[in-house]
PDB file of C-alpha atoms and ligand atoms in Angstrom:
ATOM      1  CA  UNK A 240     -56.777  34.190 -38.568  1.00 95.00           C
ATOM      2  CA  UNK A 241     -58.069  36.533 -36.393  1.00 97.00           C
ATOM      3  CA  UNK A 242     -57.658  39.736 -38.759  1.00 98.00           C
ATOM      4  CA  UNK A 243     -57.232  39.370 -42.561  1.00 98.00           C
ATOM      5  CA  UNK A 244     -56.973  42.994 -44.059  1.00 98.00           C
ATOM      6  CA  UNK A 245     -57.434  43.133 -47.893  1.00 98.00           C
ATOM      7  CA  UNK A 246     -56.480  45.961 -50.406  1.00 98.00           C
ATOM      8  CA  UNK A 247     -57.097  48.242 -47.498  1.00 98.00           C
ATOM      9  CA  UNK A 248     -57.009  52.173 -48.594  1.00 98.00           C
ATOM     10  CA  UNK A 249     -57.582  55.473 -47.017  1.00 98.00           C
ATOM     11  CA  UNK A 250     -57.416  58.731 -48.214  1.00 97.00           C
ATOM     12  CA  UNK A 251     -58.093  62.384 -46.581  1.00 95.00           C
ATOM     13  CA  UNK A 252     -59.468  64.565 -48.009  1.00 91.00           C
ATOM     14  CA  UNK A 253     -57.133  67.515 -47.821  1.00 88.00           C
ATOM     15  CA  UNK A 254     -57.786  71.134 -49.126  1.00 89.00           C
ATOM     16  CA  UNK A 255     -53.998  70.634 -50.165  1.00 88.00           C
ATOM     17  CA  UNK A 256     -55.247  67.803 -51.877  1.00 91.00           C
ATOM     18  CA  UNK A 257     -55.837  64.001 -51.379  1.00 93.00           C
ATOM     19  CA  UNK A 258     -53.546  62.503 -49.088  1.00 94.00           C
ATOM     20  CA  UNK A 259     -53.073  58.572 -49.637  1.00 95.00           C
ATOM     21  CA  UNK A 260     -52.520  57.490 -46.357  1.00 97.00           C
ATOM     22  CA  UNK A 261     -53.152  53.813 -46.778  1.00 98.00           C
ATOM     23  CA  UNK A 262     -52.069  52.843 -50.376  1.00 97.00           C
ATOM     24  CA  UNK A 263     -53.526  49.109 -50.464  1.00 97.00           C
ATOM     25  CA  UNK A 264     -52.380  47.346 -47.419  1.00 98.00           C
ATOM     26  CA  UNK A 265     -53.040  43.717 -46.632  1.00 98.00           C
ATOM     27  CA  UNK A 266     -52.076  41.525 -43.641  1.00 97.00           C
ATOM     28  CA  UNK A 267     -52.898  38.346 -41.868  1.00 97.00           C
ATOM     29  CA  UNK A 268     -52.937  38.371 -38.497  1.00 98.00           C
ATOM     30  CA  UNK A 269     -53.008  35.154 -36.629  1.00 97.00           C
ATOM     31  CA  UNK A 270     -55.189  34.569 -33.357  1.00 97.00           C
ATOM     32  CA  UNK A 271     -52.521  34.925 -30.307  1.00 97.00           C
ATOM     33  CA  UNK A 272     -49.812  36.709 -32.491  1.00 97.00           C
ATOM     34  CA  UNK A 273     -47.773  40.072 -31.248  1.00 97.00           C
ATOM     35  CA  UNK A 274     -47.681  42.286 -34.075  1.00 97.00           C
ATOM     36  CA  UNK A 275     -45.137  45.546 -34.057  1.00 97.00           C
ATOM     37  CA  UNK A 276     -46.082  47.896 -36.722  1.00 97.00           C
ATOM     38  CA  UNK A 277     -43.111  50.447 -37.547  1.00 95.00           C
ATOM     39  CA  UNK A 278     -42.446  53.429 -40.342  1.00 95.00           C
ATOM     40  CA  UNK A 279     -41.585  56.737 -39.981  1.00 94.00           C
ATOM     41  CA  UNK A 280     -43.582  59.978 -39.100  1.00 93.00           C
ATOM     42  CA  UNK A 281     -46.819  60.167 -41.012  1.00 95.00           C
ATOM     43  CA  UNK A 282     -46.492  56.748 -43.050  1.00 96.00           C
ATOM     44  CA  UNK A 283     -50.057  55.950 -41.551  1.00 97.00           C
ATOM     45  CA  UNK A 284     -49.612  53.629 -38.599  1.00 96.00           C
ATOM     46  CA  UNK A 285     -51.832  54.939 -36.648  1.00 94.00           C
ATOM     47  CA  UNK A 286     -54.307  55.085 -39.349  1.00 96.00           C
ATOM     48  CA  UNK A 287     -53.983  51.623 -39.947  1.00 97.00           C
ATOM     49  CA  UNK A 288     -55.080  51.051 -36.189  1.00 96.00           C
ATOM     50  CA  UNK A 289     -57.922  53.045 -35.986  1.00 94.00           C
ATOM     51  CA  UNK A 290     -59.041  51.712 -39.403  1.00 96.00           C
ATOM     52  CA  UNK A 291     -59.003  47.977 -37.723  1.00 97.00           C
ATOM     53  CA  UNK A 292     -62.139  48.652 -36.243  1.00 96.00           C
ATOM     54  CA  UNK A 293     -63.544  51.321 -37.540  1.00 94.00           C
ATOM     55  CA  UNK A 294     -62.255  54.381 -35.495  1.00 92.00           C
ATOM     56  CA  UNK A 295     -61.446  55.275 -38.628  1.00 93.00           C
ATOM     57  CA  UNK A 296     -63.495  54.146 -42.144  1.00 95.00           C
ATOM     58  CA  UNK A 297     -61.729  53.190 -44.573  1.00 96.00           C
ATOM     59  CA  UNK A 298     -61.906  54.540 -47.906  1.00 97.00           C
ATOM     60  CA  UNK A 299     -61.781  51.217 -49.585  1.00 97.00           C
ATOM     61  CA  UNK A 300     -60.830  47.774 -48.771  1.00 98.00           C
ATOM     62  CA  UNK A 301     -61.998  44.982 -46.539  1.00 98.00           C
ATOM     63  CA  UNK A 302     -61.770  43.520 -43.162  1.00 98.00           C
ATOM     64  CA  UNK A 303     -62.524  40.404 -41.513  1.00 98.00           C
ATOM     65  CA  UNK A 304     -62.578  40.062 -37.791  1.00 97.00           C
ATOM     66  CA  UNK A 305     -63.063  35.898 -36.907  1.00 96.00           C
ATOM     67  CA  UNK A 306     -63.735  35.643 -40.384  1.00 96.00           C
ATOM     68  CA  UNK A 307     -66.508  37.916 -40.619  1.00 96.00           C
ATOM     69  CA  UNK A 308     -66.637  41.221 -42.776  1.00 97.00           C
ATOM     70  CA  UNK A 309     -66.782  44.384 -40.251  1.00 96.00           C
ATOM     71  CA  UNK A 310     -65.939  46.497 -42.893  1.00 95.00           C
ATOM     72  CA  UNK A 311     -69.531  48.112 -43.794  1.00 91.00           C
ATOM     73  CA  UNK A 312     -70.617  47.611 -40.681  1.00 95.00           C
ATOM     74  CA  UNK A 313     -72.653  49.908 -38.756  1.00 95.00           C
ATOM     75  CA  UNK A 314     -71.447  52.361 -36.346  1.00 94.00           C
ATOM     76  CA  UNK A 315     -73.237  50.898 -33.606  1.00 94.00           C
ATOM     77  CA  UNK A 316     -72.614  47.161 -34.759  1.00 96.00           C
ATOM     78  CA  UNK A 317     -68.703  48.387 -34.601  1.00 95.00           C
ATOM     79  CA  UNK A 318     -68.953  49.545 -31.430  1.00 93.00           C
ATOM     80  CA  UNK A 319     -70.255  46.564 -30.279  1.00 94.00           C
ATOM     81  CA  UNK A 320     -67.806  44.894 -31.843  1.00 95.00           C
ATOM     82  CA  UNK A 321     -64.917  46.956 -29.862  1.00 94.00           C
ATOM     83  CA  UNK A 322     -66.751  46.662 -26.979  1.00 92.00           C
ATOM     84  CA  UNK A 323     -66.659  43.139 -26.724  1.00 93.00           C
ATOM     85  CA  UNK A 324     -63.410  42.071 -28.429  1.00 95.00           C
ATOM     86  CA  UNK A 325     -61.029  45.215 -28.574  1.00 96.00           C
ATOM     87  CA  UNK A 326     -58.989  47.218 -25.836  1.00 94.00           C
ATOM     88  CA  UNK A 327     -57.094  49.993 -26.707  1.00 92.00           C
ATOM     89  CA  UNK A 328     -53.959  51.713 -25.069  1.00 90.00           C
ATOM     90  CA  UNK A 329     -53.498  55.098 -26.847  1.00 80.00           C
ATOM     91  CA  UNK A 330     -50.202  57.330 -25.757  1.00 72.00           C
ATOM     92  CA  UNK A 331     -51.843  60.188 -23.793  1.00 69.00           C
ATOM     93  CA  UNK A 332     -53.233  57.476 -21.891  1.00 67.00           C
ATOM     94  CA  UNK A 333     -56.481  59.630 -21.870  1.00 83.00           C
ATOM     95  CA  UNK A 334     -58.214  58.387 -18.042  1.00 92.00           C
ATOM     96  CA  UNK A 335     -60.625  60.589 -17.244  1.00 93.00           C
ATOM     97  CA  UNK A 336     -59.158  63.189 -14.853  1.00 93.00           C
ATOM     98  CA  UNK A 337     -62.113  63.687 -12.375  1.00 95.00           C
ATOM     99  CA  UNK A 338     -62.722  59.705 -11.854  1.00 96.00           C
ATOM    100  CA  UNK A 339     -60.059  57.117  -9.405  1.00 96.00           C
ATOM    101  CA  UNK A 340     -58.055  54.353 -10.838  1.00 96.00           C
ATOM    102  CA  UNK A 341     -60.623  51.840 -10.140  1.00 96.00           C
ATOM    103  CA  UNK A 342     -63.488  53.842 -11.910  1.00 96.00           C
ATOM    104  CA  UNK A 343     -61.456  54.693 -14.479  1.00 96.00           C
ATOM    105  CA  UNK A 344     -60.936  50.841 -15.467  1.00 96.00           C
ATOM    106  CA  UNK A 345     -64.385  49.937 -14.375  1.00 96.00           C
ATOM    107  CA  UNK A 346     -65.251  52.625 -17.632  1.00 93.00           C
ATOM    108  CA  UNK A 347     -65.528  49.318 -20.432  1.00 92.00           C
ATOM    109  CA  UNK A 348     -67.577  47.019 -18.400  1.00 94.00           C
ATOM    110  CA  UNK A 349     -70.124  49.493 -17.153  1.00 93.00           C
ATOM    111  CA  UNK A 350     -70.489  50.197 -20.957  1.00 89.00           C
ATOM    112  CA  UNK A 351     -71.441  46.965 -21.299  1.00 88.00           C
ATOM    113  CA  UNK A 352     -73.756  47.225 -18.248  1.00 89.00           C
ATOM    114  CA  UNK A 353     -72.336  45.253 -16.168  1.00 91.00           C
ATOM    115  CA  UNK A 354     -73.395  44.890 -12.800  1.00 95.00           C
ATOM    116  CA  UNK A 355     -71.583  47.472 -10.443  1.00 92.00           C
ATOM    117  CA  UNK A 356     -70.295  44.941  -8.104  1.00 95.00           C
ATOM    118  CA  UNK A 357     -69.185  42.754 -10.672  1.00 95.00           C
ATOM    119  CA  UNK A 358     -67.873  45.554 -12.013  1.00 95.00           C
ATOM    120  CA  UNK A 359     -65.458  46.772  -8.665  1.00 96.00           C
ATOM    121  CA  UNK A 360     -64.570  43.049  -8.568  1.00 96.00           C
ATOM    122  CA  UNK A 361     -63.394  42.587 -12.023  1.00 95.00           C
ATOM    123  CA  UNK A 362     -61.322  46.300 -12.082  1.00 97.00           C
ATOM    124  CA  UNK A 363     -60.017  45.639  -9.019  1.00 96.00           C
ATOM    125  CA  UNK A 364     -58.855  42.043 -10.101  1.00 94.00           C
ATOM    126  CA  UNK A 365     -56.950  43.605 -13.203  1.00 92.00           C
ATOM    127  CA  UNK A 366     -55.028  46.208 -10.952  1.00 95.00           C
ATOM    128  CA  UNK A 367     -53.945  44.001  -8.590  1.00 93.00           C
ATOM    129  CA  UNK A 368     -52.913  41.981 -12.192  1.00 86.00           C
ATOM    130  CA  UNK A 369     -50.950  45.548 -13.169  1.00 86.00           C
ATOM    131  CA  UNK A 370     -49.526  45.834  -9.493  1.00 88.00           C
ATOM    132  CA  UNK A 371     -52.050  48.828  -8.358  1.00 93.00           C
ATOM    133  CA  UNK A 372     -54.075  46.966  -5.705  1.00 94.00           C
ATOM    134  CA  UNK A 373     -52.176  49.388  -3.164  1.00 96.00           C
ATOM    135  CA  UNK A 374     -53.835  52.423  -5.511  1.00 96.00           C
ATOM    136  CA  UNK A 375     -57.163  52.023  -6.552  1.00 96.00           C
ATOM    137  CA  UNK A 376     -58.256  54.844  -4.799  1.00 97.00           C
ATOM    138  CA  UNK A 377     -55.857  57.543  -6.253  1.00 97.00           C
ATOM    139  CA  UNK A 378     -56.555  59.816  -9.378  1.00 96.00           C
ATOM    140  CA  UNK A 379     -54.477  59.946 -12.002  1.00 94.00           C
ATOM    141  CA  UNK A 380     -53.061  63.054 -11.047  1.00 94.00           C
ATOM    142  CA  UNK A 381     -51.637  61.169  -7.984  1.00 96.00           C
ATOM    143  CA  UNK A 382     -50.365  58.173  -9.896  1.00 94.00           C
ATOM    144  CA  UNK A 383     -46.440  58.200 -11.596  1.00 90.00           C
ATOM    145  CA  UNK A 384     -46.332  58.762 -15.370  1.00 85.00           C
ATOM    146  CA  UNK A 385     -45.711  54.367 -15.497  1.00 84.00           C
ATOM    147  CA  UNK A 386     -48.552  53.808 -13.275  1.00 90.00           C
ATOM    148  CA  UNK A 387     -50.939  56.076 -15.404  1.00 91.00           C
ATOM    149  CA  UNK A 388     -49.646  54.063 -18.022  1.00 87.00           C
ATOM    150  CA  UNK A 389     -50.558  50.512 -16.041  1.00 89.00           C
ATOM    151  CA  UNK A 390     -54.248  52.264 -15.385  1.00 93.00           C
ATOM    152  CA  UNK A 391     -54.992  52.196 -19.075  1.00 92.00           C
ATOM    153  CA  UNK A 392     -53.597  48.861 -19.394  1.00 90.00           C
ATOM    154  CA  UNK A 393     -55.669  47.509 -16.753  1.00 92.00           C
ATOM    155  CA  UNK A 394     -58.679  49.152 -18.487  1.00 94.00           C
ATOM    156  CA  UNK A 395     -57.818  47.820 -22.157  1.00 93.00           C
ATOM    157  CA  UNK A 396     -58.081  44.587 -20.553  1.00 90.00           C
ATOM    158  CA  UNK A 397     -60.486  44.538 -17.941  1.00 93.00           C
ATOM    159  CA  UNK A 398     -63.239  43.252 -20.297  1.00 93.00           C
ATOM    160  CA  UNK A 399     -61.418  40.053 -21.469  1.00 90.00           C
ATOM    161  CA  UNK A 400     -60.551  41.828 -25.262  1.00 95.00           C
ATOM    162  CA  UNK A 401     -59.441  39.296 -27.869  1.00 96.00           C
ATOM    163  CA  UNK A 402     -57.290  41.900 -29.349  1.00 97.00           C
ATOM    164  CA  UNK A 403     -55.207  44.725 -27.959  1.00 96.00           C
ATOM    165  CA  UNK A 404     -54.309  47.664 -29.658  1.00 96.00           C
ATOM    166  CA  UNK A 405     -51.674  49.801 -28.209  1.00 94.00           C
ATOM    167  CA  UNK A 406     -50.375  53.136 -30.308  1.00 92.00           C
ATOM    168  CA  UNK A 407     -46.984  54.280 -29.129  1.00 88.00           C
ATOM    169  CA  UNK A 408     -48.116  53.177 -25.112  1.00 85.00           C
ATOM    170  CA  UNK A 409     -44.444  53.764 -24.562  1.00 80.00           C
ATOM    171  CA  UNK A 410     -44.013  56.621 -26.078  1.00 73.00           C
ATOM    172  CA  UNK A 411     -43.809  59.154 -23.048  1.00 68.00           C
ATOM    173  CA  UNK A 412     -41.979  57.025 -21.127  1.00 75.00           C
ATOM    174  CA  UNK A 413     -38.264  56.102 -19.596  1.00 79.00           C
ATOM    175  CA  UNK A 414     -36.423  53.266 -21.121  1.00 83.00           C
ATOM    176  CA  UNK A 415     -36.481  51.706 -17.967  1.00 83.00           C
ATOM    177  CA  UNK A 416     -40.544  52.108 -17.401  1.00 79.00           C
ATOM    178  CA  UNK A 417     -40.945  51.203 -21.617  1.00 83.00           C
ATOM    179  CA  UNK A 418     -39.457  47.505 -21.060  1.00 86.00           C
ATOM    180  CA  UNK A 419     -41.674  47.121 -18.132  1.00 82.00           C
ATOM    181  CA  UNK A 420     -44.837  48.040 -19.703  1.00 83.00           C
ATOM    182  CA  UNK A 421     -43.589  45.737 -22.838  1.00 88.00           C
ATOM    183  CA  UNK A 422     -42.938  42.857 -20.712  1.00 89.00           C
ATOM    184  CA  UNK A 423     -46.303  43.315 -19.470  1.00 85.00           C
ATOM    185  CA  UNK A 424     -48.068  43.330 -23.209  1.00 90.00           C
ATOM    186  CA  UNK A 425     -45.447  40.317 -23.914  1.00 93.00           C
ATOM    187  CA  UNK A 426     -46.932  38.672 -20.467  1.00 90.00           C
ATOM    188  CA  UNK A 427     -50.694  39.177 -21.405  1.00 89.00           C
ATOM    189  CA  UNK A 428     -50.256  37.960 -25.082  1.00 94.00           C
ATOM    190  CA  UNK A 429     -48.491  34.904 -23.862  1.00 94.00           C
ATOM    191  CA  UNK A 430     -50.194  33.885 -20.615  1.00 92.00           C
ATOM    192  CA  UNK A 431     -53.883  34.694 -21.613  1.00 90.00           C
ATOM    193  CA  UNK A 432     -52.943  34.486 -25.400  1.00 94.00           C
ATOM    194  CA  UNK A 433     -54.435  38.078 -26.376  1.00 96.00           C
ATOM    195  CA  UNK A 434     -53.799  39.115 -29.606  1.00 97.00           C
ATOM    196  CA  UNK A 435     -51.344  42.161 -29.478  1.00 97.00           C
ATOM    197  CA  UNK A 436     -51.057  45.434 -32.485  1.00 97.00           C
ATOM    198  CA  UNK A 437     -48.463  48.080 -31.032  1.00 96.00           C
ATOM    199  CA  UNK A 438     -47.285  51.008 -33.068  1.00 95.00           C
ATOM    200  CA  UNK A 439     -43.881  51.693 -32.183  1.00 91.00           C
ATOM    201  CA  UNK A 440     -41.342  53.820 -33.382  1.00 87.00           C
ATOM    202  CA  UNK A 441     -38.855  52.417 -30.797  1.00 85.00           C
ATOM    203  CA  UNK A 442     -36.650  49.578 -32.578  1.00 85.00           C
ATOM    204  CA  UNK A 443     -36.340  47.687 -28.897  1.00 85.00           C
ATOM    205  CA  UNK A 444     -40.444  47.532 -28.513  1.00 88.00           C
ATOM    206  CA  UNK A 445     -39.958  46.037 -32.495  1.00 90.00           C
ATOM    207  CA  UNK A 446     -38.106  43.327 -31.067  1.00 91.00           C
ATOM    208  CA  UNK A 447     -41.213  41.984 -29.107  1.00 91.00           C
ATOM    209  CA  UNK A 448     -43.291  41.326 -32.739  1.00 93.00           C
ATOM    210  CA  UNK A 449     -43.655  37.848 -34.129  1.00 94.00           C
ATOM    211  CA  UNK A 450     -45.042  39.506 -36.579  1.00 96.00           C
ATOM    212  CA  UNK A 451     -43.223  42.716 -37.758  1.00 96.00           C
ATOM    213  CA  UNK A 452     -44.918  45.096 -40.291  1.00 96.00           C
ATOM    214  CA  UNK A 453     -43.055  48.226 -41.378  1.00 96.00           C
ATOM    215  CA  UNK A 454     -45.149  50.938 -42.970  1.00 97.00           C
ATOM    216  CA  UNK A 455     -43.470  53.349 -45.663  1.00 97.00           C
ATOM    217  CA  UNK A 456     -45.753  56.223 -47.285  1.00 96.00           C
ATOM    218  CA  UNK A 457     -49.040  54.099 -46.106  1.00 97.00           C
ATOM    219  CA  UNK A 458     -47.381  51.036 -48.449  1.00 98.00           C
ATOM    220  CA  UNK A 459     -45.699  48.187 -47.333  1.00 97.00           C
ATOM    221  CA  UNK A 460     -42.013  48.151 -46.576  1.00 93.00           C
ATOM    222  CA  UNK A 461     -40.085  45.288 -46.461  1.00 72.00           C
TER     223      UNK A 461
HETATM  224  N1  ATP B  90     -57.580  63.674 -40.385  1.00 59.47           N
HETATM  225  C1  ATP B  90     -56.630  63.796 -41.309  1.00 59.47           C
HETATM  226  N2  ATP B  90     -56.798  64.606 -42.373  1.00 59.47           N
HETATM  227  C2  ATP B  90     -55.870  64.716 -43.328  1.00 59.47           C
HETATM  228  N3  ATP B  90     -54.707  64.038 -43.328  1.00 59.47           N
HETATM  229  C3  ATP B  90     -54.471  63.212 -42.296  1.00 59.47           C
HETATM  230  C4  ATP B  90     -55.410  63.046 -41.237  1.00 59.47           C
HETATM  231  N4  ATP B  90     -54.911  62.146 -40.352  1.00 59.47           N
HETATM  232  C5  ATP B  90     -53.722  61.776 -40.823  1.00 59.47           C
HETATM  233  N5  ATP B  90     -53.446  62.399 -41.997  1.00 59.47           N
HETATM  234  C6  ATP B  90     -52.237  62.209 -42.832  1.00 59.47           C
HETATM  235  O1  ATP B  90     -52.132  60.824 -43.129  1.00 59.47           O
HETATM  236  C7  ATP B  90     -50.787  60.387 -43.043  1.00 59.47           C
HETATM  237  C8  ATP B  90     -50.668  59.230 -42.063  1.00 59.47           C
HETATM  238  O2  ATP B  90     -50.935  59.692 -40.751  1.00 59.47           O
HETATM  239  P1  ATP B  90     -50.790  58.759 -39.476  1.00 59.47           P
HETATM  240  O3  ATP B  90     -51.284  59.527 -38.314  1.00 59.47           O
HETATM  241  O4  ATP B  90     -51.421  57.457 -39.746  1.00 59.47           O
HETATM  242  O5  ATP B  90     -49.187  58.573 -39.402  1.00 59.47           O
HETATM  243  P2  ATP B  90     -48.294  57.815 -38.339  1.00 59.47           P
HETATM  244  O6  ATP B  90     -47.497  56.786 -39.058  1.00 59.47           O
HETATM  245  O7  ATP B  90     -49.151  57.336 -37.207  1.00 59.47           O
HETATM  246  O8  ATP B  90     -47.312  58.957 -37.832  1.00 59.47           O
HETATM  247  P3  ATP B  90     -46.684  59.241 -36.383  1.00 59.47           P
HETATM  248  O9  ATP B  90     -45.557  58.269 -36.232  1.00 59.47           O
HETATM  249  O10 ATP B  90     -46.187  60.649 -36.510  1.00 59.47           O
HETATM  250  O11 ATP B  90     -47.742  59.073 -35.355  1.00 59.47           O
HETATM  251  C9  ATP B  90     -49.980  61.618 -42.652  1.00 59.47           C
HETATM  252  O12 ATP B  90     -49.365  62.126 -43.814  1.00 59.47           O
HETATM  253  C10 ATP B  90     -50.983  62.594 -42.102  1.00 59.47           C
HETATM  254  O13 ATP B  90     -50.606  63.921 -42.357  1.00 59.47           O
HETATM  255 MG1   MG B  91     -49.300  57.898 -35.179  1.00 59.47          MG
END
């Protein structure tokens, strides 16, 4: 297993009151698996992403990652961890405006202080990979809604992530440009055997899972 979640819960705080929005979850994921994770509006997907890792701390619960507790971990020891393992795809995309494709997927392995050339060698690799050799020099302004979409791909994987969390990376998309960007997560979790969590709320992207978890009210749904 690459991700065993146990009795996972988290609650806000609300000045409404306390909102459960993971109500004991647990899952095992295997190493190499694709894993669509459905529900409605507000039954905590996303929350259950961000919690994998610890974008978001759980209120209770535990998590292994390669069979070691991360839950408790430090903040810096998590991001560490996400560094090295994790790439996310998140549905605004968010590339930094001001910086071109190939900086903007260079951003995770000059985190890690890489060396700059290796770094321009190793982006520039992963956009040819995506199909943006010819564009490496735009902004994202200057790129089509898909290609934006194939930047942030590109930099969720440029630094070899054993995981690959994606929330909705479809979302803003055409039908047309949706399949092509999940062929492409299909293509990356079968070729370099990455292991693949996308929120969805489109039943076609649902279809790609091997491993389908459907969230109702931040429980289980069958
Ligand atoms: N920071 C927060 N403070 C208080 N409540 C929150 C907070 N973030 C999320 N929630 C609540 O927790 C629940 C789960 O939210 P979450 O964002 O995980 O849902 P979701 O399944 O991703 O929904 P969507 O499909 O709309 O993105 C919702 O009821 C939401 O209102
Ligand atoms: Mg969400």
């Amino acid at each position: 297993m690459i991700l065993q979640v146990k009795n996972l819960v988290k609650q806000y705080k609300h000045h409404d009151g306390l909102i459960n929005a993971l109500d004991d979850i647990s899952i095992d994921v295997k190493r190499g698996s694709f894993v669509t994770v459905t529900g409605p509006s507000g039954s905590g997907k996303s929350t259950l992403l961000l919690s994998l890792f610890g974008l978001i701390r759980p209120t209770s619960g535990t998590i292994f990652f390669n069979n070691r507790i991360i839950t408790g971990a430090t903040d810096l020891e998590l991001a560490n961890i996400r560094q090295e393992h994790v790439g996310f795809i998140l549905q605004n995309f968010a590339l930094i405006p001001y910086l071109t494709t190939v900086q903007n997927v260079m951003i995770p392995l000059a985190l890690k202080k890489v060396d700059g050339d290796e770094q321009l060698e190793r982006a520039t690799e992963v956009l040819k990979f995506v199909g943006l050799a010819n564009r490496i020099n735009h902004l994202p302004r200057e790129l089509s809604t898909g290609q934006q979409q194939r930047v942030a791909i590109a930099r969720a994987l440029v630094h070899n992530p054993s995981v690959i969390l994606a929330d909705e990376p479809t979302g803003n998309l055409d039908p047309a440009l949706s399949l092509e960007i999940l062929d492409f997560l299909s293509k990356i979790n079968q070729t370099k055997g990455i292991t693949v969590i996308l929120v969805t709320h489109s039943p076609v992207a649902a279809e790609y899972g091997n491993y389908k978890i459907h969230l109702r009210d931040g429980r289980l749904a069958g």
